[in-house]
Coordinates of C-alpha atoms in Angstrom, one line a residue:
Chain A
K17 CA -7.1 19.4 13.8
Q18 CA -8.7 17.3 11.1
E19 CA -11.0 19.2 8.8
V20 CA -13.2 17.6 6.1
T21 CA -14.6 19.6 3.2
Q22 CA -17.1 18.5 0.6
I23 CA -17.6 20.1 -2.8
P24 CA -20.1 21.0 -4.2
A25 CA -22.5 21.9 -1.4
A26 CA -25.4 21.2 -3.7
L27 CA -25.8 19.5 -7.1
S28 CA -28.7 19.1 -9.4
V29 CA -28.5 16.8 -12.4
P30 CA -30.9 15.1 -14.8
E31 CA -31.7 11.4 -14.3
G32 CA -29.3 9.0 -16.0
E33 CA -26.2 11.1 -15.6
N34 CA -23.0 9.8 -14.0
L35 CA -21.7 12.1 -11.3
V36 CA -18.9 12.6 -8.8
L37 CA -19.0 14.0 -5.3
N38 CA -15.7 15.2 -3.8
C39 CA -14.4 15.1 -0.2
S40 CA -11.1 16.4 1.0
F41 CA -9.4 16.1 4.4
T42 CA -6.5 17.9 6.0
D43 CA -4.7 15.2 8.0
S44 CA -3.7 12.1 6.0
A45 CA -3.3 10.0 9.3
I46 CA -6.8 8.6 9.0
Y47 CA -7.9 5.1 10.0
N48 CA -10.6 4.9 7.4
L49 CA -13.2 6.9 5.5
Q50 CA -16.9 6.4 5.2
W51 CA -19.6 7.7 2.9
F52 CA -23.1 8.1 4.2
R53 CA -26.5 9.0 2.8
Q54 CA -29.0 11.1 4.8
D55 CA -32.6 11.5 3.7
P56 CA -34.6 14.5 5.0
G57 CA -35.6 14.0 8.6
K58 CA -33.8 10.7 8.8
G59 CA -30.6 9.4 10.3
L60 CA -27.4 8.4 8.4
T61 CA -27.1 5.2 6.3
S62 CA -23.6 4.0 5.7
L63 CA -22.9 3.5 2.0
L64 CA -19.3 2.5 1.7
L65 CA -16.3 2.1 4.0
I66 CA -12.7 2.4 2.7
Q67 CA -9.9 1.2 5.0
S68 CA -6.8 3.4 5.0
S69 CA -4.9 0.6 3.1
Q70 CA -7.5 0.4 0.3
R71 CA -7.8 2.6 -2.8
E72 CA -11.5 2.0 -3.6
Q73 CA -14.7 0.2 -2.7
T74 CA -17.7 -0.6 -4.9
S75 CA -21.3 -1.3 -4.1
G76 CA -23.7 -1.5 -7.0
R77 CA -23.8 1.8 -8.8
L78 CA -21.6 3.4 -6.2
N79 CA -17.8 3.6 -6.3
A80 CA -15.7 5.4 -3.7
S81 CA -12.0 6.1 -4.1
L82 CA -9.4 7.2 -1.5
D83 CA -6.1 8.9 -2.0
K84 CA -4.6 9.4 1.4
S85 CA -1.5 11.2 0.2
S86 CA -3.5 14.0 -1.4
G87 CA -6.2 13.9 1.2
R88 CA -9.0 13.3 -1.2
S89 CA -11.9 10.9 -1.7
T90 CA -14.5 10.7 -4.4
L91 CA -17.9 9.1 -4.6
Y92 CA -18.9 8.1 -8.1
I93 CA -22.6 7.4 -8.8
A94 CA -23.4 5.8 -12.1
A95 CA -26.7 6.1 -14.0
S96 CA -28.3 8.4 -11.4
Q97 CA -31.9 7.8 -10.4
P98 CA -34.5 10.1 -8.7
G99 CA -34.2 7.8 -5.6
D100 CA -30.6 8.8 -5.3
S101 CA -31.7 12.3 -4.2
A102 CA -30.4 12.9 -0.7
T103 CA -27.5 14.5 1.2
Y104 CA -24.2 12.6 1.0
L105 CA -21.7 13.0 3.8
C106 CA -18.2 11.8 4.0
A107 CA -16.5 11.2 7.3
V108 CA -13.0 10.1 8.4
I109 CA -11.9 8.3 11.5
I110 CA -8.6 9.5 12.9
Q111 CA -6.1 6.9 14.0
G112 CA -6.5 6.3 17.7
A113 CA -9.8 8.2 18.0
Q114 CA -13.2 6.8 18.3
K115 CA -15.2 9.4 16.6
L116 CA -16.2 10.3 13.0
V117 CA -15.2 13.7 11.6
F118 CA -17.8 14.7 9.0
G119 CA -17.8 17.1 6.1
Q120 CA -20.8 19.4 5.7
G121 CA -22.4 17.3 3.0
T122 CA -23.5 17.6 -0.6
R123 CA -27.2 17.9 -1.2
L124 CA -27.9 15.9 -4.4
T125 CA -31.1 16.3 -6.5
I126 CA -31.8 14.0 -9.4
N127 CA -34.4 15.4 -11.8
P128 CA -36.7 13.0 -13.6
Chain B
E21 CA -33.4 -7.2 15.8
T22 CA -34.5 -3.6 16.4
G23 CA -32.5 -0.7 15.2
V24 CA -31.4 2.4 17.1
T25 CA -34.4 4.4 18.3
Q26 CA -34.5 8.0 19.7
S27 CA -37.1 9.9 21.6
P28 CA -38.7 12.4 21.2
T29 CA -38.6 13.0 17.5
H30 CA -39.2 16.7 17.8
L31 CA -38.9 19.1 20.8
I32 CA -39.4 22.8 21.3
K33 CA -37.8 24.5 24.3
T34 CA -37.1 28.1 25.3
R35 CA -33.7 29.6 26.1
G36 CA -32.4 28.7 29.5
Q37 CA -34.4 25.5 29.9
Q38 CA -33.0 22.0 30.3
V39 CA -33.6 19.1 27.9
T40 CA -33.1 15.3 28.0
L41 CA -32.9 13.3 24.9
R42 CA -33.0 9.5 24.9
C43 CA -31.5 6.7 22.8
S44 CA -32.0 3.0 22.7
S45 CA -29.1 1.2 21.1
Q46 CA -29.3 -1.7 18.8
S47 CA -29.5 -5.1 20.4
G48 CA -26.0 -6.3 21.5
H49 CA -24.4 -2.9 21.1
N50 CA -22.6 -1.5 24.2
T51 CA -21.2 1.7 22.8
V52 CA -23.2 4.8 22.1
S53 CA -22.1 8.1 20.5
W54 CA -24.0 11.4 20.3
Y55 CA -23.6 13.9 17.5
Q56 CA -25.1 17.4 16.9
Q57 CA -26.0 18.4 13.4
A58 CA -26.8 22.0 12.8
L59 CA -28.9 22.9 9.7
G60 CA -26.9 22.5 6.6
Q61 CA -23.8 21.2 8.4
G62 CA -22.3 17.8 9.0
P63 CA -22.7 16.1 12.4
Q64 CA -20.3 17.0 15.1
F65 CA -19.1 14.6 17.8
I66 CA -20.4 15.4 21.3
F67 CA -19.3 12.3 23.3
Q68 CA -19.2 8.5 23.4
Y69 CA -20.2 6.1 26.2
Y70 CA -18.8 2.6 26.5
R71 CA -20.0 0.2 29.2
E72 CA -21.5 3.2 31.1
E73 CA -18.3 5.3 31.1
E74 CA -17.6 8.4 29.0
N75 CA -15.0 7.3 26.4
G76 CA -14.2 10.5 24.6
R77 CA -15.6 13.9 24.2
G78 CA -15.7 16.5 21.5
N79 CA -15.5 20.3 21.8
F80 CA -18.7 20.9 23.7
P81 CA -19.2 22.7 27.0
P82 CA -19.9 20.9 30.3
R83 CA -23.6 21.8 30.1
F84 CA -23.8 18.9 27.6
S85 CA -23.7 15.8 29.7
G86 CA -24.7 12.2 29.2
L87 CA -25.5 8.9 30.9
Q88 CA -25.4 5.3 29.8
F89 CA -27.5 2.7 31.6
P90 CA -26.9 -1.0 32.3
N91 CA -29.1 -1.9 29.3
Y92 CA -26.8 0.3 27.2
S93 CA -29.5 2.9 26.5
S94 CA -28.3 6.5 26.8
E95 CA -29.4 10.0 27.6
L96 CA -28.1 13.3 26.5
N97 CA -28.8 16.2 28.8
V98 CA -28.3 19.9 27.9
N99 CA -28.6 22.5 30.5
A100 CA -29.1 26.3 30.1
L101 CA -30.2 25.9 26.5
E102 CA -29.0 28.5 24.0
L103 CA -30.5 29.4 20.6
D104 CA -27.4 27.8 18.9
D105 CA -28.3 24.5 20.5
S106 CA -31.1 24.2 17.9
A107 CA -30.1 21.2 15.8
L108 CA -30.7 17.5 15.0
Y109 CA -29.2 15.3 17.7
L110 CA -28.1 11.9 16.4
C111 CA -27.3 8.9 18.5
A112 CA -25.3 6.0 17.1
S113 CA -24.5 2.6 18.6
S114 CA -21.8 0.1 17.8
P115 CA -21.1 -3.5 18.7
S116 CA -18.9 -4.7 21.5
G117 CA -15.4 -3.4 21.0
G118 CA -16.7 0.1 20.1
R119 CA -15.6 0.1 16.4
V120 CA -16.7 3.4 15.1
E121 CA -17.0 2.3 11.5
T122 CA -19.7 -0.2 12.5
Q123 CA -22.0 2.5 14.0
Y124 CA -25.7 2.4 13.3
F125 CA -27.4 5.8 13.5
G126 CA -30.9 6.5 14.9
P127 CA -33.3 8.9 13.1
G128 CA -32.4 11.8 15.4
T129 CA -34.2 14.2 17.7
R130 CA -34.8 17.7 16.2
L131 CA -34.5 20.3 18.9
L132 CA -35.7 23.9 18.4
V133 CA -34.7 26.5 21.0
L134 CA -36.7 29.7 21.0

């Protein structure tokens, strides 16, 4: 059974800092991995999608890496801003399945 | 092009009652998935509907059931509500072919069971 874990559960940093969010998964037979953002009371917004054959993806100040062999992914946020405050979720898609398996999320607070 | 919409936004029920949640998929999307997100947890997959047929189910009891209509909108029905059913229920739609990584999520329905 695929399990996804995110560390830390919550993180508070001052504005301008670079930060890393961690995601680990137990079964390396994944199809791809996605990072989402969730604002309070809102649905999920996809940030980055990494195919299983890729090592990383970048979008603006965000960079996500994937190491399938070790079952790890990281989301790097550069020059953090108060608007980055949200819950960040990682999710994997298992090969042959049509569902996302989510971690429990990291609640990020950027202090002005 | 409208996004995924869900109704109602909030709902309060008592234990033992039944509830129906609704989802309108994004235009052109024929696959709908439902997820349950308990407070402080990540979403958990309930089931998926593709062209009006159930196309996969998570570890949820039979009192969780669904429907998809010809216009690809969907309903989630929960019978005999329990306190632990209190959660945010998310609907996600994806384009023809049902590629999960192209899902678009709605804002969710927050259900409170007293």
